[in-house]
Structures are given as C-alpha cells and as structure tokens.
CSV table of C-alpha atoms in Angstrom, one decimal:
chain,number,residue,atom,x,y,z
Y,1,MET,CA,115.4,80.7,111.9
Y,2,ASP,CA,112.3,79.1,113.3
Y,3,GLY,CA,109.1,80.9,112.5
Y,4,CYS,CA,110.7,83.2,109.9
Y,5,PRO,CA,110.2,82.9,106.1
Y,6,THR,CA,113.2,82.3,103.8
Y,7,LYS,CA,113.6,84.2,100.6
Y,8,ASP,CA,112.3,81.2,98.7
Y,9,ALA,CA,109.1,81.4,100.6
Y,10,ILE,CA,108.2,84.9,99.6
Y,11,THR,CA,105.0,85.0,97.5
Y,12,ARG,CA,104.4,87.7,94.9
Y,13,GLY,CA,101.3,89.8,95.4
Y,14,VAL,CA,101.2,89.2,99.1
Y,15,PRO,CA,102.2,92.2,101.4
Y,16,LEU,CA,105.8,92.0,102.5
Y,17,SER,CA,104.8,92.9,106.0
Y,18,VAL,CA,103.1,89.5,106.5
Y,19,GLN,CA,106.0,87.5,105.0
Y,20,SER,CA,109.1,89.5,105.7
Y,21,VAL,CA,112.3,87.8,106.6
Y,22,ILE,CA,112.4,90.2,109.5
Y,23,CYS,CA,110.7,88.3,112.3
Y,24,SER,CA,108.1,89.9,114.6
Y,25,ALA,CA,109.2,90.9,118.0
Y,26,GLU,CA,107.4,88.0,119.5
Y,27,SER,CA,109.2,85.4,117.3
Y,28,SER,CA,112.7,86.9,117.4
Y,29,ARG,CA,113.7,87.2,121.0
Y,30,GLN,CA,116.6,84.8,120.4
Y,31,GLY,CA,119.1,84.2,117.8
Y,32,ALA,CA,120.3,86.8,115.2
Y,33,PHE,CA,117.5,89.2,116.0
Y,34,ALA,CA,117.9,89.2,119.8
Y,35,PRO,CA,120.4,92.1,120.0
Y,36,GLY,CA,117.8,94.3,118.2
Y,37,HIS,CA,116.7,96.5,121.1
Y,38,LEU,CA,117.4,99.6,123.1
Y,39,GLY,CA,116.3,98.3,126.5
Y,40,GLU,CA,113.5,100.4,127.9
Y,41,LEU,CA,113.7,102.8,125.0
Y,42,THR,CA,112.4,100.0,122.7
Y,43,ARG,CA,108.9,101.0,123.9
Y,44,ILE,CA,109.4,104.2,121.9
Y,45,VAL,CA,111.4,102.8,118.9
Y,46,SER,CA,109.6,99.5,118.5
Y,47,ALA,CA,110.7,96.7,116.2
Y,48,ASP,CA,107.5,97.3,114.2
Y,49,LEU,CA,108.6,100.9,113.5
Y,50,VAL,CA,112.1,99.8,112.5
Y,51,ASP,CA,110.7,97.1,110.2
Y,52,ALA,CA,108.4,99.6,108.6
Y,53,ALA,CA,111.3,102.0,108.0
Y,54,LEU,CA,113.4,99.2,106.4
Y,55,GLU,CA,110.5,98.1,104.2
Y,56,ASN,CA,109.8,101.7,103.0
Y,57,THR,CA,113.4,102.2,102.0
Y,58,GLY,CA,114.0,98.8,100.5
Y,59,ARG,CA,116.6,97.8,103.1
Y,60,VAL,CA,115.1,94.5,104.3
Y,61,GLN,CA,117.7,91.8,104.0
Y,62,ARG,CA,116.9,89.0,101.5
Y,63,ARG,CA,118.1,86.4,103.9
Y,64,VAL,CA,118.7,86.3,107.6
Y,65,ARG,CA,122.3,87.4,108.2
Y,66,VAL,CA,124.5,87.4,111.3
Y,67,LEU,CA,123.7,91.1,111.5
Y,68,PRO,CA,120.1,91.5,110.2
Y,69,SER,CA,119.0,95.0,109.0
Y,70,ARG,CA,116.8,95.6,112.1
Y,71,VAL,CA,119.7,94.8,114.4
Y,72,VAL,CA,121.9,97.2,112.4
Y,73,VAL,CA,119.4,100.0,112.9
Y,74,TYR,CA,119.3,99.5,116.6
Y,75,LEU,CA,123.2,99.4,116.6
Y,76,LEU,CA,123.2,102.8,114.9
Y,77,LEU,CA,120.7,104.2,117.4
Y,78,ALA,CA,122.7,102.8,120.3
Y,79,GLY,CA,125.8,104.4,118.8
Y,80,ALA,CA,124.1,107.8,119.2
Y,81,LEU,CA,123.5,107.1,122.9
Y,82,PHE,CA,127.1,105.9,123.5
Y,83,THR,CA,129.1,108.5,121.6
Y,84,GLU,CA,132.3,108.0,123.5
Y,85,ILE,CA,132.9,104.4,122.5
Y,86,GLY,CA,133.4,102.4,119.3
Y,87,TYR,CA,130.8,100.2,117.6
Y,88,ARG,CA,132.3,97.0,119.0
Y,89,GLN,CA,131.8,98.3,122.5
Y,90,VAL,CA,128.3,99.4,121.6
Y,91,TRP,CA,127.6,95.9,120.3
Y,92,ALA,CA,128.8,94.5,123.6
Y,93,ARG,CA,126.1,96.6,125.4
Y,94,LEU,CA,123.4,95.3,123.1
Y,95,VAL,CA,124.2,91.7,123.7
Y,96,ALA,CA,124.9,92.1,127.5
Y,97,GLY,CA,122.6,89.7,129.3
Y,98,LEU,CA,122.0,87.5,126.2
Y,99,ASP,CA,123.4,83.9,126.0
Y,100,PRO,CA,126.8,84.3,124.3
Y,101,ALA,CA,126.3,80.9,122.6
Y,102,THR,CA,123.2,82.3,120.7
Y,103,VAL,CA,124.5,85.7,119.5
Y,104,ALA,CA,127.2,86.7,117.1
Y,105,ALA,CA,130.5,88.4,118.0
Y,106,PRO,CA,131.2,90.4,114.9
Y,107,GLY,CA,134.5,92.2,114.4
Y,108,SER,CA,135.0,95.8,113.4
Y,109,SER,CA,135.1,95.0,109.7
Y,110,ALA,CA,131.8,93.1,109.8
Y,111,LEU,CA,130.1,95.9,111.7
Y,112,SER,CA,131.4,98.5,109.2
Y,113,GLN,CA,130.1,96.5,106.3
Y,114,ALA,CA,126.7,96.1,107.9
Y,115,LEU,CA,126.4,99.8,108.6
Y,116,ARG,CA,127.3,100.6,105.0
Y,117,ARG,CA,124.8,98.0,103.7
Y,118,VAL,CA,121.9,99.5,105.6
Y,119,GLY,CA,122.9,103.1,105.0
Y,120,VAL,CA,121.2,106.3,106.2
Y,121,GLY,CA,117.9,105.9,104.4
Y,122,PRO,CA,116.2,103.8,107.2
Y,123,LEU,CA,117.2,106.3,109.9
Y,124,LYS,CA,115.7,109.2,107.9
Y,125,GLU,CA,112.5,107.2,107.4
Y,126,LEU,CA,112.4,106.2,111.1
Y,127,PHE,CA,112.7,109.9,112.0
Y,128,SER,CA,109.8,110.7,109.7
Y,129,LEU,CA,107.7,108.0,111.4
Y,130,LEU,CA,108.6,109.2,115.0
Y,131,ARG,CA,108.8,113.0,114.7
Y,132,GLY,CA,106.0,115.2,115.9
Y,133,PRO,CA,104.6,116.5,119.2
Y,134,ALA,CA,104.1,113.9,121.9
Y,135,VAL,CA,101.2,113.7,124.3
Y,136,GLY,CA,101.7,116.3,127.0
Y,137,ALA,CA,103.2,119.0,124.8
Y,138,ALA,CA,102.7,122.5,126.2
Y,139,ARG,CA,99.7,124.5,124.9
Y,140,TRP,CA,98.6,128.1,125.5
Y,141,GLN,CA,95.1,129.2,124.7
Y,142,GLY,CA,94.7,126.0,122.6
Y,143,LEU,CA,97.9,126.7,120.6
Y,144,LEU,CA,100.6,124.1,120.4
Y,145,VAL,CA,103.7,125.9,121.8
Y,146,CYS,CA,106.8,125.2,119.7
Y,147,ALA,CA,110.3,126.7,119.6
Y,148,ILE,CA,113.0,126.9,116.9
Y,149,ASP,CA,116.7,127.0,117.8
Y,150,GLY,CA,120.0,125.8,116.5
Y,151,THR,CA,123.2,124.4,117.8
Y,152,SER,CA,126.5,123.0,116.5
Y,153,MET,CA,128.2,119.7,117.1
Y,154,PHE,CA,131.4,117.9,116.3
Y,155,VAL,CA,131.4,114.9,113.9
Y,156,PRO,CA,134.1,112.2,113.3
Y,157,ASN,CA,137.3,113.5,111.8
Y,158,SER,CA,137.2,112.3,108.2
Y,159,ALA,CA,137.9,114.0,104.9
Y,160,ALA,CA,134.3,113.5,103.8
Y,161,ASN,CA,132.9,115.2,106.9
Y,162,ALA,CA,135.4,118.0,106.6
Y,163,ALA,CA,134.4,118.6,103.0
Y,164,ALA,CA,130.6,118.4,103.8
Y,165,PHE,CA,130.5,120.4,107.0
Y,166,GLY,CA,133.7,122.4,107.4
Y,167,ARG,CA,135.7,123.0,110.5
Y,168,GLN,CA,135.6,125.7,113.2
Y,169,THR,CA,138.2,128.3,112.6
Y,170,GLY,CA,140.7,128.5,115.5
Y,171,ARG,CA,143.3,130.9,114.1
Y,172,PRO,CA,143.3,133.4,111.2
Y,173,ASP,CA,145.9,131.2,109.4
Y,174,ALA,CA,144.4,127.7,110.0
Y,175,GLU,CA,141.4,125.6,110.7
Y,176,SER,CA,141.3,123.5,113.9
Y,177,GLY,CA,139.5,120.8,115.7
Y,178,TYR,CA,137.1,118.2,114.4
Y,179,PRO,CA,134.6,118.9,111.5
Y,180,MET,CA,131.5,120.6,112.8
Y,181,LEU,CA,127.9,120.6,111.6
Y,182,ARG,CA,125.1,123.0,112.3
Y,183,LEU,CA,121.8,121.6,113.5
Y,184,LEU,CA,118.4,123.4,113.5
Y,185,THR,CA,115.2,122.0,115.0
Y,186,ILE,CA,111.7,122.8,115.8
Y,187,VAL,CA,110.6,121.2,119.1
Y,188,ALA,CA,107.3,121.0,121.0
Y,189,CYS,CA,107.8,122.8,124.3
Y,190,GLY,CA,107.1,120.8,127.4
Y,191,THR,CA,108.0,117.4,126.0
Y,192,ARG,CA,110.9,118.7,123.8
Y,193,THR,CA,110.0,116.2,121.2
Y,194,VAL,CA,111.4,117.0,117.7
Y,195,ILE,CA,108.9,118.1,115.1
Y,196,ASP,CA,111.4,118.6,112.3
Y,197,ALA,CA,115.2,119.1,111.9
Y,198,VAL,CA,117.7,120.0,109.4
Y,199,PHE,CA,121.5,120.0,109.5
Y,200,GLY,CA,124.4,120.8,107.2
Y,201,SER,CA,127.6,122.8,106.9
Y,202,TYR,CA,128.8,124.8,109.9
Y,203,ARG,CA,129.6,127.6,107.5
Y,204,VAL,CA,125.9,128.2,106.8
Y,205,GLY,CA,123.9,130.3,109.3
Y,206,GLU,CA,120.7,129.4,111.2
Y,207,THR,CA,118.5,131.8,109.3
Y,208,THR,CA,119.6,130.2,106.0
Y,209,TYR,CA,118.5,126.8,107.2
Y,210,ALA,CA,115.3,127.9,108.9
Y,211,PRO,CA,113.1,128.0,105.7
Y,212,GLN,CA,113.6,124.3,105.3
Y,213,LEU,CA,111.8,123.7,108.6
Y,214,LEU,CA,108.9,126.0,108.2
Y,215,GLY,CA,106.9,123.5,106.1
Y,216,CYS,CA,106.0,121.6,109.3
Y,217,LEU,CA,104.1,124.7,110.6
Y,218,GLN,CA,100.3,124.8,110.5
Y,219,PRO,CA,97.4,126.6,112.0
Y,220,GLY,CA,97.1,126.0,115.7
Y,221,MET,CA,100.8,126.4,116.4
Y,222,LEU,CA,102.7,129.1,118.2
Y,223,LEU,CA,106.4,129.4,117.3
Y,224,LEU,CA,108.8,130.9,119.8
Y,225,ALA,CA,112.2,132.1,118.5
Y,226,ASP,CA,115.2,134.2,119.7
Y,227,ARG,CA,116.3,137.5,118.1
Y,228,ASN,CA,118.4,135.9,115.4
Y,229,PHE,CA,115.2,134.7,113.7
Y,230,ALA,CA,113.5,138.2,113.7
Y,231,VAL,CA,114.1,138.4,110.0
Y,232,THR,CA,111.3,139.9,107.9
Y,233,ALA,CA,111.4,137.1,105.3
Y,234,LEU,CA,111.1,134.4,108.0
Y,235,VAL,CA,108.2,136.3,109.7
Y,236,GLU,CA,106.4,136.4,106.4
Y,237,GLN,CA,106.9,132.7,105.8
Y,238,ILE,CA,105.7,131.7,109.3
Y,239,ALA,CA,102.6,133.9,108.8
Y,240,SER,CA,101.9,132.4,105.4
Y,241,ALA,CA,101.7,129.0,107.1
Y,242,HIS,CA,98.9,130.5,109.3
Y,243,ALA,CA,100.9,129.7,112.5
Y,244,GLU,CA,101.3,132.3,115.2
Y,245,LEU,CA,104.7,133.6,116.3
Y,246,LEU,CA,106.4,135.2,119.3
Y,247,ILE,CA,109.9,136.3,118.5
Y,248,ARG,CA,112.4,138.4,120.4
Y,249,CYS,CA,114.0,141.1,118.4
Y,250,LYS,CA,116.9,143.5,119.1
Y,251,ASP,CA,116.1,146.4,121.3
Y,252,ALA,CA,117.3,148.9,118.7
Y,253,ARG,CA,115.1,147.4,116.0
Y,254,VAL,CA,113.1,150.3,114.4
Y,255,LEU,CA,109.5,149.3,114.1
Y,256,PRO,CA,107.4,152.5,113.6
Y,257,PRO,CA,103.9,152.2,115.1
Y,258,ILE,CA,100.9,152.3,112.8
Y,259,LYS,CA,98.6,152.0,115.8
Y,260,THR,CA,99.1,152.3,119.5
Y,261,LEU,CA,97.1,150.0,121.7
Y,262,PRO,CA,95.7,150.8,125.2
Y,263,ASP,CA,98.2,148.4,126.9
Y,264,ARG,CA,101.1,150.5,125.4
Y,265,THR,CA,102.0,147.9,122.9
Y,266,TRP,CA,101.7,148.9,119.2
Y,267,LEU,CA,101.1,147.5,115.8
Y,268,ALA,CA,103.9,147.7,113.2
Y,269,ARG,CA,104.7,146.2,109.8
Y,270,MET,CA,107.4,143.6,109.1
Y,271,GLY,CA,107.2,143.2,105.3
Y,272,ALA,CA,103.6,142.2,104.5
Y,273,VAL,CA,102.8,141.1,108.1
Y,274,THR,CA,101.3,143.2,110.8
Y,275,VAL,CA,102.9,142.4,114.1
Y,276,ARG,CA,102.3,143.5,117.7
Y,277,VAL,CA,105.4,145.0,119.3
Y,278,ILE,CA,105.8,144.5,123.1
Y,279,ASP,CA,108.4,146.2,125.2
Y,280,ALA,CA,108.6,144.0,128.3
Y,281,ARG,CA,110.6,144.1,131.4
Y,282,ILE,CA,110.9,140.6,132.8
Y,283,SER,CA,112.1,139.7,136.3
Y,284,VAL,CA,113.4,136.2,137.2
Y,285,ALA,CA,114.0,134.9,140.7
Y,286,VAL,CA,117.4,133.2,140.9
Y,287,ASP,CA,119.1,131.1,143.6
Y,288,GLY,CA,119.7,132.9,146.9
Y,289,GLY,CA,116.6,135.0,146.6
Y,290,ALA,CA,118.1,137.5,144.2
Y,291,THR,CA,116.1,138.8,141.2
Y,292,ARG,CA,117.4,139.5,137.7
Y,293,CYS,CA,115.6,141.9,135.4
Y,294,GLY,CA,116.0,142.4,131.7
Y,295,HIS,CA,114.4,144.4,128.9
Y,296,TYR,CA,113.0,142.4,126.0
Y,297,ARG,CA,111.4,143.6,122.8
Y,298,LEU,CA,109.0,141.0,121.4
Y,299,VAL,CA,107.1,140.8,118.1
Y,300,THR,CA,104.0,138.6,117.8
Y,301,THR,CA,101.1,138.0,115.5
Y,302,LEU,CA,98.8,137.4,118.5
C-alpha cells in the first residue's frame, strides 16, 4: 500500500510507531484501511488510539492484510453498536459509501478468523486508554461525583459463555434463556463516562465484584451508591482510598449514635469508619403536577 512500510522495511532500534505497517489516518483513507472508522464516533476512538492499543498488546499485523488489525478493532466496536445483526452486516455498514472496487468483501469465515487473530487484548487496552471522567463531569464542592452500580446482560448462546457466566434460572428444575453476565461500573455523573468496569459470572453478586473497582478511587472523589453497597467492608475500603462516600442504606439498619449533631443527623460507626447518618424525606415532582415522597436513610463521610 502506498506510503506504508512493508515488514522488510522495519528497522531495529527505531520506534515502531514511526514505521508501523499500520498507516496513519491521513495516509490510509483508501484501500484495506478505509473501513477502519466509526463515522462521527471516530473523533472519540481515533485511529491513533487504536494503533497504540494494538502496539501495546503486540497485535499489529506483520503485513497488510485484507482485514488489517486496526480495521478488525473497529469491526468489533461497531458490532457492539449493532448488536442485532451479524458481522457481515456490520461490515456492510463500515464500507457503505466507499468505492466497492477498493474494499474487500470478506465472508463469515474470514471475519471470524480475523476476530480470533486480534483477540480481546487490544479492546482491553483501548478501554484502559479511554476510560476516565470526561470534561464536564459533575462536581460538588470541588469533588468529582461518581456512582457505582451494576446490571446484567445476555451474551451469545455458546457452551463457553454458559460455562463462564451461567444462565438465569427460569424454573426450579431447569435453567433457561441465554447465558447472562453481570457488569459493574463506576461512572462519572453528568457525562456518564466509565471510570472502571468489571464483569463476570451472573451467579456472583455485585458486592463481591465491587472491591475490584475500588482501586480507581482517589482523594477528591465522591462515590454514590444504592443500599446494596452499604456493606461495612466496602465502606472501609472506600474510606481507605481517601474518597468520600454517600450511600443509601436500609431504613431498618441499626446505626447507634455516638454523637448527635445540631441538624438532627448523627455520627455512627461502620467498622473502623465514622459516618454521618442522615434520615431524609425527599419529594420529587412527577408528570401531571403530582409529588412523590419517600424516606431515605443515607450514610456519608462528609
């Protein structure tokens, strides 16, 4: 391909970034690299970032293929956007608008081989390069406001996925449906950008996965969480990272006061951490002018 070095042109001792067989965005708008894009989203996931992830994981191809590694990464990312269709149809969307005479038309087998060749490593590395709060994330009193929460999602029905993640139990005598994984994330409020994430077996609960995420916490952060996370061990780990917390707990949670404050909140202990307990009645205006009220018990280090 014009402007791109071949494997024979690679010089030892010279940084791969300046002689990679992955062409720069400017020099690869046509040919094998042309499908490597996500439309307007390419501004966020740039070719330079994808190339860096490939180099860091040793997945740069040694020669220019019909499906270069950079293009395969964009194919994987596009597959996450178009979850209801197969990879051949995803490919058709990547090459839409390109000259059919200049781009490949790989079959299902070629696409599968390319996906296996690149593997999951570059996507993990790309996530590590992109994760973190974006400009515009919500702040309160100078603290970066974050939230931890979990969800579950179906994954393709394969024996490997079923063994790794498990299935949702539909009846007492049988499992049903597709394999399902559990996903837990910490996001920056306001922008909802992901700061860190972990996923695994559906059979494992959120509070078991949570400690794997707490390493991203640091001073200057305020972590919000629902009552499932009001576990003493988690509160201690969050506090040990010198991050602040505001967590809802169950109304019946017994938190004996060690000091009552003038605003009718009180200090209590959760393990080694002193927390402030707030009994709050919160009103929310809903459609039609009605108001919904609810009682919440909150614990915080603020």
